[in-house]
Amino acid sequence: MPKKTWTSARIRETFLKYFVEHGHKLMPSSSLVPHNDPTVFLTTAGMQQMVPFFLGLETPPAVRMTSSQKCFRTVDIDEVGDARHLTFFEMLGNFSVGDYFKEGAITFAWELLTKVYGLDPARLHPTVYPTDDEAVQLWEKIAGIPADQITRLPDNWWDRGPTTPGPCGPDSEIYYDRGEKYSCGRDTCAPGCDCDRYLEIWNLVFMQFNQDSQGNKEPLQKKNIDTGMGLERLSMILQHKETVFETDLFLPIINTFAQIAGTTYGKDPKADTSLRVIADHGRALVFLAGDGVLPSNEGRGYIFRRVLRRAVRHGKLLGLDRPFLADAADTVIELMQGHYPELKANRDRIVDVLTLEERKFGQTLSMGLRLLDEHLSALARTGQRELPGEVAFTLYDSHGFPLELTLEVAQEHGISVDEAGFKAAMERQRAQSKSKNGLAVEREDELWQQLTATIPPTRFTGYTTTTGQSRVLALVAESQQQEMIAAPQTAQAPLEPTGAPLMAVILDETPFYAESGGQVGDHGVLRSPTGTFQVIDTQRPAGGLIVHLGQMTDGYLKVGSEVTAQVDEARRDDTRRNHSATHLLHRALKDLLGESVVQQGSLVEPNRLRFDFNHPRPLSDQEIATIDQTVNEWIRRNFPVNTVLMPLDEAKRSGAMALFGEKYPDPVRVVSMGTSKELCGGTHVASTGQIGVYVTTQEVSSAAGIRRIEALTGKAAEDYLMSRKHLVDTLASRLQTSPDTLEQRVAQLTAELNAARKELERVQRESLRDEAGQLAQRAIPVRGNSVVAACVTAPSAEALLEMSDRIRERLDRAVILLATRTAEGGATFVVTVSPELTARGLHAGKIAQSVAERLGGKGGGRPESARGGSRSAEHLETVVADVPHIVEAQLQAPTGKAR
């Protein structure tokens, strides 16, 4: 019977099918951008989307689940290029929420590996946490592995960090023995050794504790299972490859890059390492861009930038001096689109982002490498072996050259980097931004998580009303829960937006909209018989909590108080006008520019709206006018705004636009107006006519490949248009014309002004010619040559050059320096030297340099013509008067040529 051919696609499909057949619900991969998880920048494990289920914060769709999750980690980025380390990888996982535990997890894993994938049981070696005797007994019972052959490792413990809150517990890792030839040869070589013999392929995590920010652990009410197996490593084993890079997940990508670089994989070990690095990084960047991550200088955007820069440098080592990452994007998309169709859908955006960022960094890389090489060469000449941290920070801060590349390049030269010095320089710069209003992020998160666990979710009633009766469930002041708050109590709460001491009120139900989806939170007031609470922001920090932030203005509130919640209705009306207008704007942009236009972000405030979208170029004035005309036509047609609640899958099938990166509830609200149809949880007008009027005020670049429109609606738009009308009327009055003929009047005055300027320039030139003649007559003879050095009044360096030409027409063999004071209090000057004298050794650039040094400025240029200047003109006349001596000294210098 022929052996099965294990393609990576088949390996993935087999895993998921196995667990579906064993009662698991197939879950789609979540985005690389984590939803509601501020503890990490990117999704690092399949269990990340399961955390709310493990903690009991949300109800899981099933107690058994399975997925193939996109994951991204940079902890081993310096190891990428070896046999098994990657930044982006797929994690095959099965999960149990309070259903099966250790015995079920081990049984599933053993059966799938040995009976389905057909791996040799003798090559599989489990490891356990040192005190986990239960796992040892289960491995012996299920797999028949004697206890003395099961390795106990202290590292077999899983958490998200020693003080990161969340579920945790012991784990059992399954290692695959690749054979003696991969061994380090030590007697102690065993599972857990850092050589290539024993390869970890599957980790079974027994989630039985919840850890707080102090590292304290409490047993979970329900024990859970989280497992993760790298698709790439399993493919390497089943396809019998030396490294993950020879599998069908990577080899086509490597071959594409090798073809671009004009080389062959396997030909040169050093080149092979670079090919593996850019294959991994290139694939990772395609997925990051596909999930909406854009390069920036912080957060996940910096991770994107860091990975791209490392890939570009390895491309440079292969001789690639032009952008190349986008060329291989189609190879990645073709390989992966079967399981990740969003890659094909977002192909144009992916290519645009990669191309723009790579092109931008190419210039930075060349400059940074040149400067770094200069520093490293200087250190080598003096025998020093460490690059100062201040130098590394200057390269980073002033030239955009990342520390990671500095470390890598320095290491290749055998030189270390003072990382402590770099961090100290960085800390000095960031000292002011370290605090977050006196409350650490970890403590803030823990507070809201505690509240989520003790009180029910807040019911939002604000779609149909802006007022309502409610009851206080929780109060926060002075960074902790309170039974009562009162005015004028000094308090400080999380999510503080203004720097003022705030308190937080949580109700059982509220008409206040919490900031979400680009729409800002509501303002308003909470009134009770005992006091008044002014709401200045509304947020949703965790789970289903809606938090009202503000201050007690009089009296007090206590837990259990009955309150009347009143939203600032005028502010809400202005906000929803702008929100509905963003939907019309989105539709109008798609109609005008094409369906590839996708919202990249938005801000909906009461006084304005901001809308970011992908587009490679600025919009023309005519395109902006068309957008405004289209939106206002839809407003005048007064389309009804319909909202329907429907299942998420049905909503997507209906053609409703789902904004990229948003996580929608199920069921979801579908908002329709005219031809616009979007998934949206925000508040909207009842009909488009309530928007009143729409006007675009600005269209600018927001980021590489991202455009931003800012606009106004309603009263704000009216005020804007009235202010423009007032401006036109005022200008027309001052220019003694009517608004209808203002453009012609401005054109007439502009023509008159240009004519006057030309006449003034003519007069100035005549004056300069007259003065040039006088200066030529006062030329100073120096060793048989003429020297003119003078301070004059001239509008620019160009005027000085013209005047210098006029003097030179009157003199043979002349050196001319003309200087003038600038409006800013500095000095600028020009130097010209006759060709006959440049042939004899005189150099205008050297004269300019000498004069500039005496003025405290800079100067230089060619032998026959040069310029210079300084910020101060304090000694200008003295220095100019000394120019004949400078010329004479140059004529006498050994490098000069005697008459």
JSON list of C-alpha atoms in Angstrom, two decimals, residues 5-180:
[
{"chain": "A", "resi": 5, "resn": "THR", "atom": "CA", "xyz": [1.60, 12.18, 0.62]},
{"chain": "A", "resi": 6, "resn": "TRP", "atom": "CA", "xyz": [1.36, 14.67, 3.46]},
{"chain": "A", "resi": 7, "resn": "THR", "atom": "CA", "xyz": [0.98, 18.15, 2.00]},
{"chain": "A", "resi": 8, "resn": "SER", "atom": "CA", "xyz": [0.70, 20.89, 4.56]},
{"chain": "A", "resi": 9, "resn": "ALA", "atom": "CA", "xyz": [-2.89, 21.54, 3.45]},
{"chain": "A", "resi": 10, "resn": "ARG", "atom": "CA", "xyz": [-3.74, 17.89, 4.03]},
{"chain": "A", "resi": 11, "resn": "ILE", "atom": "CA", "xyz": [-2.01, 17.90, 7.42]},
{"chain": "A", "resi": 12, "resn": "ARG", "atom": "CA", "xyz": [-4.09, 20.91, 8.51]},
{"chain": "A", "resi": 13, "resn": "GLU", "atom": "CA", "xyz": [-7.31, 19.47, 7.12]},
{"chain": "A", "resi": 14, "resn": "THR", "atom": "CA", "xyz": [-6.67, 16.09, 8.78]},
{"chain": "A", "resi": 15, "resn": "PHE", "atom": "CA", "xyz": [-6.10, 17.71, 12.19]},
{"chain": "A", "resi": 16, "resn": "LEU", "atom": "CA", "xyz": [-9.26, 19.81, 12.06]},
{"chain": "A", "resi": 17, "resn": "LYS", "atom": "CA", "xyz": [-11.36, 16.97, 10.65]},
{"chain": "A", "resi": 18, "resn": "TYR", "atom": "CA", "xyz": [-10.20, 14.62, 13.40]},
{"chain": "A", "resi": 19, "resn": "PHE", "atom": "CA", "xyz": [-11.31, 16.91, 16.18]},
{"chain": "A", "resi": 20, "resn": "VAL", "atom": "CA", "xyz": [-14.57, 17.87, 14.46]},
{"chain": "A", "resi": 21, "resn": "GLU", "atom": "CA", "xyz": [-15.34, 14.13, 14.26]},
{"chain": "A", "resi": 22, "resn": "HIS", "atom": "CA", "xyz": [-14.65, 13.97, 18.01]},
{"chain": "A", "resi": 23, "resn": "GLY", "atom": "CA", "xyz": [-17.24, 16.61, 18.88]},
{"chain": "A", "resi": 24, "resn": "HIS", "atom": "CA", "xyz": [-15.22, 19.82, 18.52]},
{"chain": "A", "resi": 25, "resn": "LYS", "atom": "CA", "xyz": [-16.61, 22.98, 16.92]},
{"chain": "A", "resi": 26, "resn": "LEU", "atom": "CA", "xyz": [-14.39, 24.31, 14.14]},
{"chain": "A", "resi": 27, "resn": "MET", "atom": "CA", "xyz": [-13.43, 27.91, 14.98]},
{"chain": "A", "resi": 28, "resn": "PRO", "atom": "CA", "xyz": [-12.03, 30.29, 12.37]},
{"chain": "A", "resi": 29, "resn": "SER", "atom": "CA", "xyz": [-8.60, 31.76, 12.97]},
{"chain": "A", "resi": 30, "resn": "SER", "atom": "CA", "xyz": [-8.87, 35.09, 14.72]},
{"chain": "A", "resi": 31, "resn": "SER", "atom": "CA", "xyz": [-6.95, 38.08, 13.41]},
{"chain": "A", "resi": 32, "resn": "LEU", "atom": "CA", "xyz": [-3.28, 38.64, 14.24]},
{"chain": "A", "resi": 33, "resn": "VAL", "atom": "CA", "xyz": [-4.55, 41.85, 15.86]},
{"chain": "A", "resi": 34, "resn": "PRO", "atom": "CA", "xyz": [-5.90, 40.68, 19.25]},
{"chain": "A", "resi": 35, "resn": "HIS", "atom": "CA", "xyz": [-9.43, 41.65, 20.16]},
{"chain": "A", "resi": 36, "resn": "ASN", "atom": "CA", "xyz": [-9.82, 43.25, 23.58]},
{"chain": "A", "resi": 37, "resn": "ASP", "atom": "CA", "xyz": [-6.44, 42.03, 24.83]},
{"chain": "A", "resi": 38, "resn": "PRO", "atom": "CA", "xyz": [-4.07, 44.90, 25.70]},
{"chain": "A", "resi": 39, "resn": "THR", "atom": "CA", "xyz": [-1.46, 42.56, 27.18]},
{"chain": "A", "resi": 40, "resn": "VAL", "atom": "CA", "xyz": [0.00, 41.65, 23.78]},
{"chain": "A", "resi": 41, "resn": "PHE", "atom": "CA", "xyz": [0.42, 43.47, 20.48]},
{"chain": "A", "resi": 42, "resn": "LEU", "atom": "CA", "xyz": [-0.23, 40.41, 18.31]},
{"chain": "A", "resi": 43, "resn": "THR", "atom": "CA", "xyz": [-1.91, 37.04, 18.57]},
{"chain": "A", "resi": 44, "resn": "THR", "atom": "CA", "xyz": [0.75, 34.66, 19.87]},
{"chain": "A", "resi": 45, "resn": "ALA", "atom": "CA", "xyz": [-1.21, 31.46, 20.45]},
{"chain": "A", "resi": 46, "resn": "GLY", "atom": "CA", "xyz": [-4.40, 29.69, 19.48]},
{"chain": "A", "resi": 47, "resn": "MET", "atom": "CA", "xyz": [-5.69, 30.00, 23.02]},
{"chain": "A", "resi": 48, "resn": "GLN", "atom": "CA", "xyz": [-5.80, 33.80, 22.95]},
{"chain": "A", "resi": 49, "resn": "GLN", "atom": "CA", "xyz": [-9.35, 33.94, 21.64]},
{"chain": "A", "resi": 50, "resn": "MET", "atom": "CA", "xyz": [-10.26, 31.31, 24.24]},
{"chain": "A", "resi": 51, "resn": "VAL", "atom": "CA", "xyz": [-9.15, 33.30, 27.33]},
{"chain": "A", "resi": 52, "resn": "PRO", "atom": "CA", "xyz": [-12.58, 34.87, 28.01]},
{"chain": "A", "resi": 53, "resn": "PHE", "atom": "CA", "xyz": [-14.09, 31.36, 27.90]},
{"chain": "A", "resi": 54, "resn": "PHE", "atom": "CA", "xyz": [-11.45, 29.89, 30.20]},
{"chain": "A", "resi": 55, "resn": "LEU", "atom": "CA", "xyz": [-12.02, 32.71, 32.73]},
{"chain": "A", "resi": 56, "resn": "GLY", "atom": "CA", "xyz": [-15.80, 32.40, 32.54]},
{"chain": "A", "resi": 57, "resn": "LEU", "atom": "CA", "xyz": [-16.16, 35.97, 31.26]},
{"chain": "A", "resi": 58, "resn": "GLU", "atom": "CA", "xyz": [-17.97, 34.88, 28.10]},
{"chain": "A", "resi": 59, "resn": "THR", "atom": "CA", "xyz": [-20.01, 31.84, 27.11]},
{"chain": "A", "resi": 60, "resn": "PRO", "atom": "CA", "xyz": [-18.14, 29.69, 24.56]},
{"chain": "A", "resi": 61, "resn": "PRO", "atom": "CA", "xyz": [-19.95, 28.63, 21.37]},
{"chain": "A", "resi": 62, "resn": "ALA", "atom": "CA", "xyz": [-19.12, 25.02, 22.37]},
{"chain": "A", "resi": 63, "resn": "VAL", "atom": "CA", "xyz": [-17.28, 23.30, 25.21]},
{"chain": "A", "resi": 64, "resn": "ARG", "atom": "CA", "xyz": [-15.02, 21.58, 22.66]},
{"chain": "A", "resi": 65, "resn": "MET", "atom": "CA", "xyz": [-13.35, 23.64, 19.94]},
{"chain": "A", "resi": 66, "resn": "THR", "atom": "CA", "xyz": [-10.56, 23.29, 17.38]},
{"chain": "A", "resi": 67, "resn": "SER", "atom": "CA", "xyz": [-8.75, 25.75, 15.11]},
{"chain": "A", "resi": 68, "resn": "SER", "atom": "CA", "xyz": [-5.75, 26.51, 12.99]},
{"chain": "A", "resi": 69, "resn": "GLN", "atom": "CA", "xyz": [-4.67, 29.89, 14.32]},
{"chain": "A", "resi": 70, "resn": "LYS", "atom": "CA", "xyz": [-2.41, 32.49, 12.73]},
{"chain": "A", "resi": 71, "resn": "CYS", "atom": "CA", "xyz": [0.30, 33.31, 15.29]},
{"chain": "A", "resi": 72, "resn": "PHE", "atom": "CA", "xyz": [3.17, 35.76, 15.46]},
{"chain": "A", "resi": 73, "resn": "ARG", "atom": "CA", "xyz": [6.11, 35.85, 17.86]},
{"chain": "A", "resi": 74, "resn": "THR", "atom": "CA", "xyz": [9.36, 37.79, 17.81]},
{"chain": "A", "resi": 75, "resn": "VAL", "atom": "CA", "xyz": [10.97, 36.29, 20.92]},
{"chain": "A", "resi": 76, "resn": "ASP", "atom": "CA", "xyz": [13.14, 34.03, 18.71]},
{"chain": "A", "resi": 77, "resn": "ILE", "atom": "CA", "xyz": [13.58, 36.43, 15.80]},
{"chain": "A", "resi": 78, "resn": "ASP", "atom": "CA", "xyz": [17.37, 36.23, 15.99]},
{"chain": "A", "resi": 79, "resn": "GLU", "atom": "CA", "xyz": [17.14, 32.43, 15.58]},
{"chain": "A", "resi": 80, "resn": "VAL", "atom": "CA", "xyz": [15.04, 32.64, 12.41]},
{"chain": "A", "resi": 81, "resn": "GLY", "atom": "CA", "xyz": [16.98, 31.05, 9.58]},
{"chain": "A", "resi": 82, "resn": "ASP", "atom": "CA", "xyz": [17.84, 27.82, 11.43]},
{"chain": "A", "resi": 83, "resn": "ALA", "atom": "CA", "xyz": [15.92, 24.55, 11.06]},
{"chain": "A", "resi": 84, "resn": "ARG", "atom": "CA", "xyz": [12.79, 25.38, 13.05]},
{"chain": "A", "resi": 85, "resn": "HIS", "atom": "CA", "xyz": [12.39, 28.95, 14.34]},
{"chain": "A", "resi": 86, "resn": "LEU", "atom": "CA", "xyz": [9.83, 31.28, 12.74]},
{"chain": "A", "resi": 87, "resn": "THR", "atom": "CA", "xyz": [8.09, 34.57, 13.45]},
{"chain": "A", "resi": 88, "resn": "PHE", "atom": "CA", "xyz": [4.76, 33.74, 11.79]},
{"chain": "A", "resi": 89, "resn": "PHE", "atom": "CA", "xyz": [3.39, 30.22, 12.12]},
{"chain": "A", "resi": 90, "resn": "GLU", "atom": "CA", "xyz": [0.13, 28.30, 12.22]},
{"chain": "A", "resi": 91, "resn": "MET", "atom": "CA", "xyz": [-0.85, 26.70, 15.50]},
{"chain": "A", "resi": 92, "resn": "LEU", "atom": "CA", "xyz": [-3.11, 23.66, 15.27]},
{"chain": "A", "resi": 93, "resn": "GLY", "atom": "CA", "xyz": [-5.09, 23.40, 18.49]},
{"chain": "A", "resi": 94, "resn": "ASN", "atom": "CA", "xyz": [-7.88, 21.67, 20.35]},
{"chain": "A", "resi": 95, "resn": "PHE", "atom": "CA", "xyz": [-9.59, 23.23, 23.35]},
{"chain": "A", "resi": 96, "resn": "SER", "atom": "CA", "xyz": [-11.85, 22.08, 26.13]},
{"chain": "A", "resi": 97, "resn": "VAL", "atom": "CA", "xyz": [-13.78, 24.49, 28.36]},
{"chain": "A", "resi": 98, "resn": "GLY", "atom": "CA", "xyz": [-14.69, 22.52, 31.45]},
{"chain": "A", "resi": 99, "resn": "ASP", "atom": "CA", "xyz": [-15.19, 19.30, 29.46]},
{"chain": "A", "resi": 100, "resn": "TYR", "atom": "CA", "xyz": [-12.37, 16.76, 29.10]},
{"chain": "A", "resi": 101, "resn": "PHE", "atom": "CA", "xyz": [-9.08, 17.33, 30.90]},
{"chain": "A", "resi": 102, "resn": "LYS", "atom": "CA", "xyz": [-5.67, 15.63, 30.99]},
{"chain": "A", "resi": 103, "resn": "GLU", "atom": "CA", "xyz": [-6.76, 12.11, 30.08]},
{"chain": "A", "resi": 104, "resn": "GLY", "atom": "CA", "xyz": [-8.81, 13.27, 27.10]},
{"chain": "A", "resi": 105, "resn": "ALA", "atom": "CA", "xyz": [-6.07, 15.59, 25.81]},
{"chain": "A", "resi": 106, "resn": "ILE", "atom": "CA", "xyz": [-3.38, 12.92, 26.02]},
{"chain": "A", "resi": 107, "resn": "THR", "atom": "CA", "xyz": [-5.63, 10.30, 24.42]},
{"chain": "A", "resi": 108, "resn": "PHE", "atom": "CA", "xyz": [-6.51, 12.54, 21.48]},
{"chain": "A", "resi": 109, "resn": "ALA", "atom": "CA", "xyz": [-2.88, 13.58, 20.92]},
{"chain": "A", "resi": 110, "resn": "TRP", "atom": "CA", "xyz": [-1.49, 10.04, 21.03]},
{"chain": "A", "resi": 111, "resn": "GLU", "atom": "CA", "xyz": [-4.14, 8.62, 18.72]},
{"chain": "A", "resi": 112, "resn": "LEU", "atom": "CA", "xyz": [-3.83, 11.40, 16.16]},
{"chain": "A", "resi": 113, "resn": "LEU", "atom": "CA", "xyz": [-0.03, 11.29, 16.03]},
{"chain": "A", "resi": 114, "resn": "THR", "atom": "CA", "xyz": [0.41, 7.53, 15.92]},
{"chain": "A", "resi": 115, "resn": "LYS", "atom": "CA", "xyz": [-2.71, 6.16, 14.24]},
{"chain": "A", "resi": 116, "resn": "VAL", "atom": "CA", "xyz": [-3.78, 9.00, 11.95]},
{"chain": "A", "resi": 117, "resn": "TYR", "atom": "CA", "xyz": [-0.48, 10.64, 10.99]},
{"chain": "A", "resi": 118, "resn": "GLY", "atom": "CA", "xyz": [1.35, 7.35, 11.39]},
{"chain": "A", "resi": 119, "resn": "LEU", "atom": "CA", "xyz": [4.32, 8.56, 13.42]},
{"chain": "A", "resi": 120, "resn": "ASP", "atom": "CA", "xyz": [6.51, 5.89, 15.02]},
{"chain": "A", "resi": 121, "resn": "PRO", "atom": "CA", "xyz": [5.51, 5.70, 18.74]},
{"chain": "A", "resi": 122, "resn": "ALA", "atom": "CA", "xyz": [9.11, 4.90, 19.65]},
{"chain": "A", "resi": 123, "resn": "ARG", "atom": "CA", "xyz": [10.14, 8.34, 18.40]},
{"chain": "A", "resi": 124, "resn": "LEU", "atom": "CA", "xyz": [7.63, 10.25, 20.52]},
{"chain": "A", "resi": 125, "resn": "HIS", "atom": "CA", "xyz": [8.79, 11.38, 23.96]},
{"chain": "A", "resi": 126, "resn": "PRO", "atom": "CA", "xyz": [6.49, 13.27, 26.34]},
{"chain": "A", "resi": 127, "resn": "THR", "atom": "CA", "xyz": [7.75, 15.62, 29.03]},
{"chain": "A", "resi": 128, "resn": "VAL", "atom": "CA", "xyz": [5.84, 16.85, 32.09]},
{"chain": "A", "resi": 129, "resn": "TYR", "atom": "CA", "xyz": [6.06, 19.38, 34.91]},
{"chain": "A", "resi": 130, "resn": "PRO", "atom": "CA", "xyz": [8.21, 17.97, 37.77]},
{"chain": "A", "resi": 131, "resn": "THR", "atom": "CA", "xyz": [5.31, 17.63, 40.24]},
{"chain": "A", "resi": 132, "resn": "ASP", "atom": "CA", "xyz": [2.68, 16.48, 37.73]},
{"chain": "A", "resi": 133, "resn": "ASP", "atom": "CA", "xyz": [2.51, 12.81, 38.73]},
{"chain": "A", "resi": 134, "resn": "GLU", "atom": "CA", "xyz": [-1.00, 12.54, 37.29]},
{"chain": "A", "resi": 135, "resn": "ALA", "atom": "CA", "xyz": [0.26, 13.29, 33.77]},
{"chain": "A", "resi": 136, "resn": "VAL", "atom": "CA", "xyz": [3.03, 10.69, 34.16]},
{"chain": "A", "resi": 137, "resn": "GLN", "atom": "CA", "xyz": [0.48, 8.02, 35.16]},
{"chain": "A", "resi": 138, "resn": "LEU", "atom": "CA", "xyz": [-1.77, 8.92, 32.24]},
{"chain": "A", "resi": 139, "resn": "TRP", "atom": "CA", "xyz": [1.06, 8.72, 29.70]},
{"chain": "A", "resi": 140, "resn": "GLU", "atom": "CA", "xyz": [1.97, 5.30, 31.11]},
{"chain": "A", "resi": 141, "resn": "LYS", "atom": "CA", "xyz": [-1.67, 4.16, 30.95]},
{"chain": "A", "resi": 142, "resn": "ILE", "atom": "CA", "xyz": [-2.56, 5.55, 27.47]},
{"chain": "A", "resi": 143, "resn": "ALA", "atom": "CA", "xyz": [0.72, 5.27, 25.55]},
{"chain": "A", "resi": 144, "resn": "GLY", "atom": "CA", "xyz": [2.45, 2.52, 27.52]},
{"chain": "A", "resi": 145, "resn": "ILE", "atom": "CA", "xyz": [5.49, 4.70, 28.18]},
{"chain": "A", "resi": 146, "resn": "PRO", "atom": "CA", "xyz": [7.25, 3.76, 31.45]},
{"chain": "A", "resi": 147, "resn": "ALA", "atom": "CA", "xyz": [7.46, 6.50, 34.06]},
{"chain": "A", "resi": 148, "resn": "ASP", "atom": "CA", "xyz": [11.28, 6.44, 34.05]},
{"chain": "A", "resi": 149, "resn": "GLN", "atom": "CA", "xyz": [11.25, 7.31, 30.32]},
{"chain": "A", "resi": 150, "resn": "ILE", "atom": "CA", "xyz": [9.13, 10.43, 30.79]},
{"chain": "A", "resi": 151, "resn": "THR", "atom": "CA", "xyz": [11.26, 13.54, 31.27]},
{"chain": "A", "resi": 152, "resn": "ARG", "atom": "CA", "xyz": [10.28, 16.02, 33.97]},
{"chain": "A", "resi": 153, "resn": "LEU", "atom": "CA", "xyz": [11.16, 19.59, 32.99]},
{"chain": "A", "resi": 154, "resn": "PRO", "atom": "CA", "xyz": [10.75, 22.77, 35.10]},
{"chain": "A", "resi": 155, "resn": "ASP", "atom": "CA", "xyz": [9.89, 24.58, 31.85]},
{"chain": "A", "resi": 156, "resn": "ASN", "atom": "CA", "xyz": [6.71, 22.53, 31.48]},
{"chain": "A", "resi": 157, "resn": "TRP", "atom": "CA", "xyz": [4.58, 25.33, 32.88]},
{"chain": "A", "resi": 158, "resn": "TRP", "atom": "CA", "xyz": [2.49, 27.63, 30.72]},
{"chain": "A", "resi": 159, "resn": "ASP", "atom": "CA", "xyz": [1.48, 31.19, 31.48]},
{"chain": "A", "resi": 160, "resn": "ARG", "atom": "CA", "xyz": [1.47, 34.47, 29.59]},
{"chain": "A", "resi": 161, "resn": "GLY", "atom": "CA", "xyz": [4.21, 35.90, 31.77]},
{"chain": "A", "resi": 162, "resn": "PRO", "atom": "CA", "xyz": [5.19, 35.54, 35.45]},
{"chain": "A", "resi": 163, "resn": "THR", "atom": "CA", "xyz": [3.00, 38.52, 36.43]},
{"chain": "A", "resi": 164, "resn": "THR", "atom": "CA", "xyz": [0.62, 38.66, 33.46]},
{"chain": "A", "resi": 165, "resn": "PRO", "atom": "CA", "xyz": [-2.96, 38.01, 34.59]},
{"chain": "A", "resi": 166, "resn": "GLY", "atom": "CA", "xyz": [-4.73, 35.09, 32.98]},
{"chain": "A", "resi": 167, "resn": "PRO", "atom": "CA", "xyz": [-5.19, 31.31, 32.96]},
{"chain": "A", "resi": 168, "resn": "CYS", "atom": "CA", "xyz": [-2.15, 29.08, 33.47]},
{"chain": "A", "resi": 169, "resn": "GLY", "atom": "CA", "xyz": [-1.10, 25.59, 34.45]},
{"chain": "A", "resi": 170, "resn": "PRO", "atom": "CA", "xyz": [1.34, 22.72, 33.92]},
{"chain": "A", "resi": 171, "resn": "ASP", "atom": "CA", "xyz": [1.85, 21.35, 30.45]},
{"chain": "A", "resi": 172, "resn": "SER", "atom": "CA", "xyz": [3.08, 18.25, 28.73]},
{"chain": "A", "resi": 173, "resn": "GLU", "atom": "CA", "xyz": [5.20, 18.64, 25.61]},
{"chain": "A", "resi": 174, "resn": "ILE", "atom": "CA", "xyz": [5.56, 15.93, 22.98]},
{"chain": "A", "resi": 175, "resn": "TYR", "atom": "CA", "xyz": [9.01, 15.70, 21.39]},
{"chain": "A", "resi": 176, "resn": "TYR", "atom": "CA", "xyz": [9.89, 13.87, 18.20]},
{"chain": "A", "resi": 177, "resn": "ASP", "atom": "CA", "xyz": [13.26, 12.10, 18.05]},
{"chain": "A", "resi": 178, "resn": "ARG", "atom": "CA", "xyz": [14.81, 13.01, 14.67]},
{"chain": "A", "resi": 179, "resn": "GLY", "atom": "CA", "xyz": [17.65, 10.56, 15.14]},
{"chain": "A", "resi": 180, "resn": "GLU", "atom": "CA", "xyz": [21.20, 10.23, 16.36]}
]
